[in-house]
Amino acid sequence: MSTEESVDPELIEQTKQQIRSLVREIAQIAKTDIAPQEFYDAVLNRVVTALAAVGGAIWTVNEAGQLALEYQINLRETRLAESEENQIKHGRLLRKVIDSGEGTLIGPQSGSGNEEDGANPTDYLLVMGPLKTARETAGVMEIFQRPGRNVTVQRGYLRFLLQMCELASEYLKSRKLQHFTDRQALWAQLEQFTRLVHQGLNPRETAYTIANEGRRLIECDRVSVATCQGRKTKIVAISGQDTFDKRSNTVTLLTHLAKAVVATGETVWYTGDTSNMAPQVEEAVQSYVDEVHSKAVAIVPLKEPHDENDPLARPKVVGALIIEQIEDSRPREGLPQRIEIVSNHSALALTNVQEHNDLFLMPVWRTIGKSRWLVEARQLPWTATACIALLAVLLFLFLWPANFELSADGKLRPTVRQHVFAALDGDDVSEVFVEHGQMVKKGDPLLQMENSTLERQIAEAQGNLAEAIDQRRGIKAQLEKKGGLESSEEFQLIGRERGLEKQIISTRSQLQLLQKQRERLLVTSPIDGEVITWKPREMLINRPVKTGQLLLTVVKPDGEWELELHMSEDDMGYVAEAQAEFGPELPVDYVLLMRPGVTHSGTVREVHHTAEVRGEEGNTVLVEVAIDKNDLKVRQDGAVVKAQVYCGRSSIGYAWFHDLISFVQEKWFQFF
């Protein structure tokens, strides 16, 4: 029995046009250089649409020879995931297509009968076509089609799928050819990187080679190199920058990040999520990324090669490699492999550089190795002349006698000087009676302070005193009358009177003390002299003061003057030896910076017994020097002086370089 179905010719033609359009689109996509996942997505969706199928899948063979699902549409409808046995049967079926390299049609719930050939455990017609490269089958394109069509239609499905597989195979061939080309270029870059990074033993040059050549090989935006010396980690090279400010905020944060990762010894990858990082690493990463706004950062600790004689030993970390993507957080294809190659060679290169430069007296041996030309016949006369000149200089330094003098900075001061301090707290300074340079007598008022708390206490004491006096007067009046008072009342009044007497005495004493404190709010000059505080009114008026705060300074300019020298603690040993040999009053020559052309003389009067830290000068000892004030035409308190303290005679070399000799002796004691 046969039936005839009437089909609209226009609909058939429209369907054919749609299929041809899809085929042209697939052909055009196959000629592009899009990523494999995007290609599989575009092709499979169009094939499934053209065949009006339920779904499909694309399987490829990976480098390990295993089947990998690259893309799928409605694979869940086949229910293959529900049964491991069905997955095995289906996998064998895919293997058969790959091994044979031919397309096939497999009906629902059917197979060849040979268990090794696999079977179709699904309820759909499987249309399979091989994806081939030049010499091998690289994968399978599989379509899940509804069953029930006649054989002719099914064969049409297969022919169409095989045509699409040919187009997809052209893409895979081009992709593989491009892969071979890229690999060849990569090997050329790797060869260049390896040759450059291992050709020298200069630490700075090696680090810059790693940064710049490593960035080209990895194809990232920036590569930085950090080195480790003991517990110290520092950034030594940044790609694209010959020099950089090591104190900048960016480099400081990058140093902290490298140090935190080096401490863990594990590679850190940042692409926006820090939840799986150690707290110290997370904080360092966030601080750095907030500063530079990099989208992806990889920090790879560089470790020296494993010791074959001690496989359990923990390898030493010699540095770190910091790789950054500034605009795009998506990792490029092959990025981890390239980073691994660069980090391995960088670790070996830095290890060799550090071992080479850690050799004893390496700078000396390197200099000697580069100086062989000095003894060549052509250069020998010049070399001999230079050696003779050097010997003459050394003999001069060791044998020529000179004064051994120690330099010190200081200031010119009047011998009689008094600092005026606040005797108690003041709310503010209400009046300043003197100006800079004004002459004053001992006891002259200098300034007036106000203290509201003290005034309130005085007022309270006066009120309490007046109240107690009034009460005592009333009690006396009652006692004088005596009329109508019982003996008990009289005794009680007498007791109250005596208590008030004591209260009055105590309150008067308290009031006297408070009034004395009020008198101290008026600050007076402790000596006859000159006020040398600059602009005291602007400095003090209407400002609060605390007990012990320096207010003014008064000096006696017509008295004796002295020098206050701040001698470095390192030089005090020489001073003590000279005083033991020549006496305590060592000669001193000095100049005022206001008149540096005139040299004056003085003698050491006193050396303080303790050293103090004074600003940038460090630990210094105060040395007082007696001078003749008549030698100075201009005397100004605080004038800066440069002085030299005579400490005997020595060779001129020791006089010039005693600081260097002391430094070498200190380091020798420290290390040996």
Tab-separated table of N, CA and C in Angstrom, residues 25 39 126 201 242 301 443 518 571 585-586 622 656:
chain	number	residue	atom	x	y	z
A	25	GLU	N	27.933	29.687	4.823
A	25	GLU	CA	28.415	30.262	6.082
A	25	GLU	C	29.476	29.377	6.721
A	39	PHE	N	34.588	27.976	16.589
A	39	PHE	CA	34.326	27.283	15.325
A	39	PHE	C	33.366	26.118	15.535
A	126	LEU	N	21.968	7.900	14.871
A	126	LEU	CA	23.263	8.560	14.976
A	126	LEU	C	23.879	8.680	13.598
A	201	LEU	N	77.090	36.712	33.060
A	201	LEU	CA	77.050	36.461	34.501
A	201	LEU	C	76.935	37.760	35.289
A	242	ASP	N	64.560	51.002	31.409
A	242	ASP	CA	65.986	50.886	31.707
A	242	ASP	C	66.276	51.262	33.155
A	301	PRO	N	57.666	32.004	42.011
A	301	PRO	CA	58.963	31.929	42.697
A	301	PRO	C	59.978	31.176	41.846
A	443	GLY	N	64.364	90.500	87.198
A	443	GLY	CA	63.078	90.788	87.825
A	443	GLY	C	62.134	91.571	86.949
A	518	ARG	N	49.493	82.714	91.447
A	518	ARG	CA	49.046	83.771	90.538
A	518	ARG	C	50.204	84.708	90.215
A	571	ASP	N	84.580	59.736	66.986
A	571	ASP	CA	85.862	60.434	67.124
A	571	ASP	C	86.273	60.665	68.578
A	585	GLU	N	92.989	70.603	77.910
A	585	GLU	CA	92.724	71.811	77.129
A	585	GLU	C	93.378	71.698	75.755
A	586	LEU	N	92.738	70.947	74.860
A	586	LEU	CA	93.266	70.754	73.507
A	586	LEU	C	93.018	72.000	72.665
A	622	LEU	N	78.729	66.527	73.371
A	622	LEU	CA	78.867	67.980	73.453
A	622	LEU	C	80.248	68.338	74.005
A	656	TRP	N	93.897	61.972	56.804
A	656	TRP	CA	92.853	62.143	55.793
A	656	TRP	C	91.816	61.017	55.822
